[in-house]
Short mmCIF file of N, CA and C in Angstrom, two decimals:
data_model
loop_
_atom_site.label_atom_id
_atom_site.label_comp_id
_atom_site.label_asym_id
_atom_site.label_seq_id
_atom_site.Cartn_x
_atom_site.Cartn_y
_atom_site.Cartn_z
N UNK Z 13 -19.84 -52.08 -20.50
CA UNK Z 13 -20.04 -53.49 -20.24
C UNK Z 13 -19.77 -53.76 -18.77
N UNK Z 14 -20.73 -54.29 -18.09
CA UNK Z 14 -20.56 -54.68 -16.69
C UNK Z 14 -21.00 -56.13 -16.57
N UNK Z 15 -20.11 -56.94 -16.02
CA UNK Z 15 -20.43 -58.36 -15.86
C UNK Z 15 -19.71 -58.86 -14.61
N UNK Z 16 -20.44 -59.47 -13.70
CA UNK Z 16 -19.86 -60.06 -12.50
C UNK Z 16 -19.73 -61.56 -12.75
N UNK Z 17 -18.50 -62.08 -12.64
CA UNK Z 17 -18.28 -63.50 -12.88
C UNK Z 17 -17.47 -64.10 -11.74
N UNK Z 18 -17.45 -65.42 -11.68
CA UNK Z 18 -16.71 -66.12 -10.63
C UNK Z 18 -15.63 -67.02 -11.21
N UNK Z 19 -15.05 -66.61 -12.31
CA UNK Z 19 -13.99 -67.39 -12.93
C UNK Z 19 -12.89 -66.43 -13.40
N UNK Z 20 -11.73 -66.94 -13.75
CA UNK Z 20 -10.65 -66.06 -14.22
C UNK Z 20 -11.08 -65.24 -15.44
N UNK Z 21 -10.56 -64.03 -15.53
CA UNK Z 21 -10.90 -63.13 -16.62
C UNK Z 21 -9.79 -63.15 -17.67
N UNK Z 22 -10.16 -63.29 -18.91
CA UNK Z 22 -9.21 -63.21 -20.02
C UNK Z 22 -9.28 -61.80 -20.60
N UNK Z 23 -8.23 -60.98 -20.40
CA UNK Z 23 -8.25 -59.62 -20.96
C UNK Z 23 -8.50 -59.61 -22.47
N UNK Z 24 -7.94 -60.57 -23.18
CA UNK Z 24 -8.13 -60.63 -24.64
C UNK Z 24 -9.60 -60.82 -25.00
N UNK Z 25 -10.30 -61.69 -24.26
CA UNK Z 25 -11.73 -61.90 -24.54
C UNK Z 25 -12.54 -60.65 -24.24
N UNK Z 26 -12.20 -59.94 -23.17
CA UNK Z 26 -12.91 -58.70 -22.82
C UNK Z 26 -12.72 -57.67 -23.92
N UNK Z 27 -11.48 -57.48 -24.36
CA UNK Z 27 -11.21 -56.51 -25.43
C UNK Z 27 -11.98 -56.89 -26.69
N UNK Z 28 -11.98 -58.15 -27.05
CA UNK Z 28 -12.70 -58.59 -28.25
C UNK Z 28 -14.20 -58.36 -28.14
N UNK Z 29 -14.76 -58.40 -26.92
CA UNK Z 29 -16.20 -58.16 -26.72
C UNK Z 29 -16.57 -56.69 -26.94
N UNK Z 30 -15.67 -55.77 -26.59
CA UNK Z 30 -16.04 -54.35 -26.61
C UNK Z 30 -15.50 -53.57 -27.80
N UNK Z 31 -14.50 -54.09 -28.51
CA UNK Z 31 -13.93 -53.31 -29.61
C UNK Z 31 -14.85 -53.34 -30.83
N UNK Z 32 -14.78 -52.27 -31.59
CA UNK Z 32 -15.52 -52.16 -32.84
C UNK Z 32 -14.56 -51.66 -33.92
N UNK Z 33 -15.01 -51.66 -35.16
CA UNK Z 33 -14.17 -51.16 -36.25
C UNK Z 33 -13.85 -49.68 -36.07
N UNK Z 34 -14.72 -48.95 -35.36
CA UNK Z 34 -14.48 -47.51 -35.17
C UNK Z 34 -13.80 -47.19 -33.84
N UNK Z 35 -13.43 -48.22 -33.07
CA UNK Z 35 -12.75 -47.98 -31.79
C UNK Z 35 -11.37 -47.38 -32.04
N UNK Z 36 -11.08 -46.29 -31.34
CA UNK Z 36 -9.74 -45.71 -31.42
C UNK Z 36 -8.80 -46.49 -30.52
N UNK Z 37 -9.32 -46.89 -29.35
CA UNK Z 37 -8.53 -47.70 -28.43
C UNK Z 37 -9.47 -48.33 -27.40
N UNK Z 38 -8.99 -49.33 -26.74
CA UNK Z 38 -9.69 -49.95 -25.63
C UNK Z 38 -8.71 -49.97 -24.48
N UNK Z 39 -9.10 -49.42 -23.34
CA UNK Z 39 -8.22 -49.34 -22.18
C UNK Z 39 -8.70 -50.33 -21.13
N UNK Z 40 -7.78 -51.15 -20.63
CA UNK Z 40 -8.11 -52.10 -19.57
C UNK Z 40 -7.16 -51.88 -18.40
N UNK Z 41 -7.55 -52.36 -17.25
CA UNK Z 41 -6.71 -52.27 -16.05
C UNK Z 41 -6.65 -53.65 -15.42
N UNK Z 42 -5.44 -54.08 -15.11
CA UNK Z 42 -5.26 -55.35 -14.42
C UNK Z 42 -4.55 -55.05 -13.11
N UNK Z 43 -5.18 -55.35 -12.00
CA UNK Z 43 -4.57 -55.13 -10.69
C UNK Z 43 -3.95 -56.42 -10.18
N UNK Z 44 -2.79 -56.30 -9.59
CA UNK Z 44 -2.12 -57.46 -9.01
C UNK Z 44 -2.18 -57.35 -7.49
N UNK Z 45 -2.37 -58.46 -6.82
CA UNK Z 45 -2.44 -58.50 -5.37
C UNK Z 45 -1.03 -58.63 -4.81
N UNK Z 46 -0.72 -57.78 -3.84
CA UNK Z 46 0.62 -57.83 -3.25
C UNK Z 46 0.80 -59.10 -2.42
N UNK Z 47 2.04 -59.50 -2.25
CA UNK Z 47 2.33 -60.73 -1.52
C UNK Z 47 2.14 -60.55 -0.01
N UNK Z 48 2.46 -59.35 0.49
CA UNK Z 48 2.32 -59.08 1.92
C UNK Z 48 1.51 -57.82 2.15
N UNK Z 49 0.70 -57.82 3.19
CA UNK Z 49 -0.07 -56.66 3.60
C UNK Z 49 -0.02 -56.56 5.11
N UNK Z 50 0.41 -55.42 5.60
CA UNK Z 50 0.52 -55.18 7.05
C UNK Z 50 1.39 -56.24 7.73
N UNK Z 51 2.45 -56.66 7.03
CA UNK Z 51 3.40 -57.61 7.59
C UNK Z 51 2.98 -59.06 7.53
N UNK Z 52 1.82 -59.35 6.95
CA UNK Z 52 1.34 -60.73 6.85
C UNK Z 52 1.21 -61.12 5.39
N UNK Z 53 1.50 -62.41 5.10
CA UNK Z 53 1.39 -62.90 3.74
C UNK Z 53 -0.08 -62.98 3.33
N UNK Z 54 -0.36 -62.47 2.14
CA UNK Z 54 -1.71 -62.54 1.60
C UNK Z 54 -1.89 -63.93 0.97
N UNK Z 55 -2.86 -64.68 1.47
CA UNK Z 55 -3.10 -66.04 0.98
C UNK Z 55 -4.25 -66.10 -0.01
N UNK Z 56 -5.21 -65.19 0.13
CA UNK Z 56 -6.34 -65.18 -0.80
C UNK Z 56 -7.03 -63.82 -0.74
N UNK Z 57 -7.84 -63.57 -1.72
CA UNK Z 57 -8.64 -62.35 -1.78
C UNK Z 57 -10.06 -62.77 -2.13
N UNK Z 58 -11.02 -62.21 -1.44
CA UNK Z 58 -12.42 -62.54 -1.71
C UNK Z 58 -13.22 -61.26 -1.78
N UNK Z 59 -14.01 -61.14 -2.82
CA UNK Z 59 -14.93 -60.01 -2.97
C UNK Z 59 -16.34 -60.56 -2.85
N UNK Z 60 -17.20 -59.83 -2.17
CA UNK Z 60 -18.58 -60.28 -2.07
C UNK Z 60 -19.52 -59.08 -2.05
N UNK Z 61 -20.74 -59.32 -2.47
CA UNK Z 61 -21.77 -58.29 -2.46
C UNK Z 61 -23.10 -59.00 -2.63
N UNK Z 62 -24.16 -58.34 -2.24
CA UNK Z 62 -25.48 -58.90 -2.44
C UNK Z 62 -25.71 -59.06 -3.94
N UNK Z 63 -26.22 -60.21 -4.34
CA UNK Z 63 -26.41 -60.49 -5.77
C UNK Z 63 -27.23 -59.39 -6.43
N UNK Z 64 -26.73 -58.87 -7.53
CA UNK Z 64 -27.43 -57.82 -8.25
C UNK Z 64 -27.08 -56.42 -7.79
N UNK Z 65 -26.63 -56.27 -6.55
CA UNK Z 65 -26.33 -54.95 -6.01
C UNK Z 65 -25.05 -54.38 -6.63
N UNK Z 66 -24.06 -55.22 -6.86
CA UNK Z 66 -22.80 -54.75 -7.44
C UNK Z 66 -23.03 -54.14 -8.82
N UNK Z 67 -23.84 -54.79 -9.65
CA UNK Z 67 -24.12 -54.26 -10.98
C UNK Z 67 -24.74 -52.87 -10.90
N UNK Z 68 -25.65 -52.67 -9.96
CA UNK Z 68 -26.29 -51.36 -9.80
C UNK Z 68 -25.28 -50.30 -9.38
N UNK Z 69 -24.35 -50.66 -8.52
CA UNK Z 69 -23.33 -49.71 -8.06
C UNK Z 69 -22.37 -49.34 -9.17
N UNK Z 70 -22.05 -50.31 -10.02
CA UNK Z 70 -21.11 -50.04 -11.11
C UNK Z 70 -21.78 -49.26 -12.22
#
């Protein structure tokens, strides 16, 4: 499942989308952004890519 969205992600909803009765397990990863990087406070994070290109790469 690959989906690019611009809203918060609910891990529970993602798991419910991909699990089946025969699933042994579903593994997810949640990354947290550090408060400081290179001595400066991180205020925001932005990801961008040409529309449609990210899906092809993934």
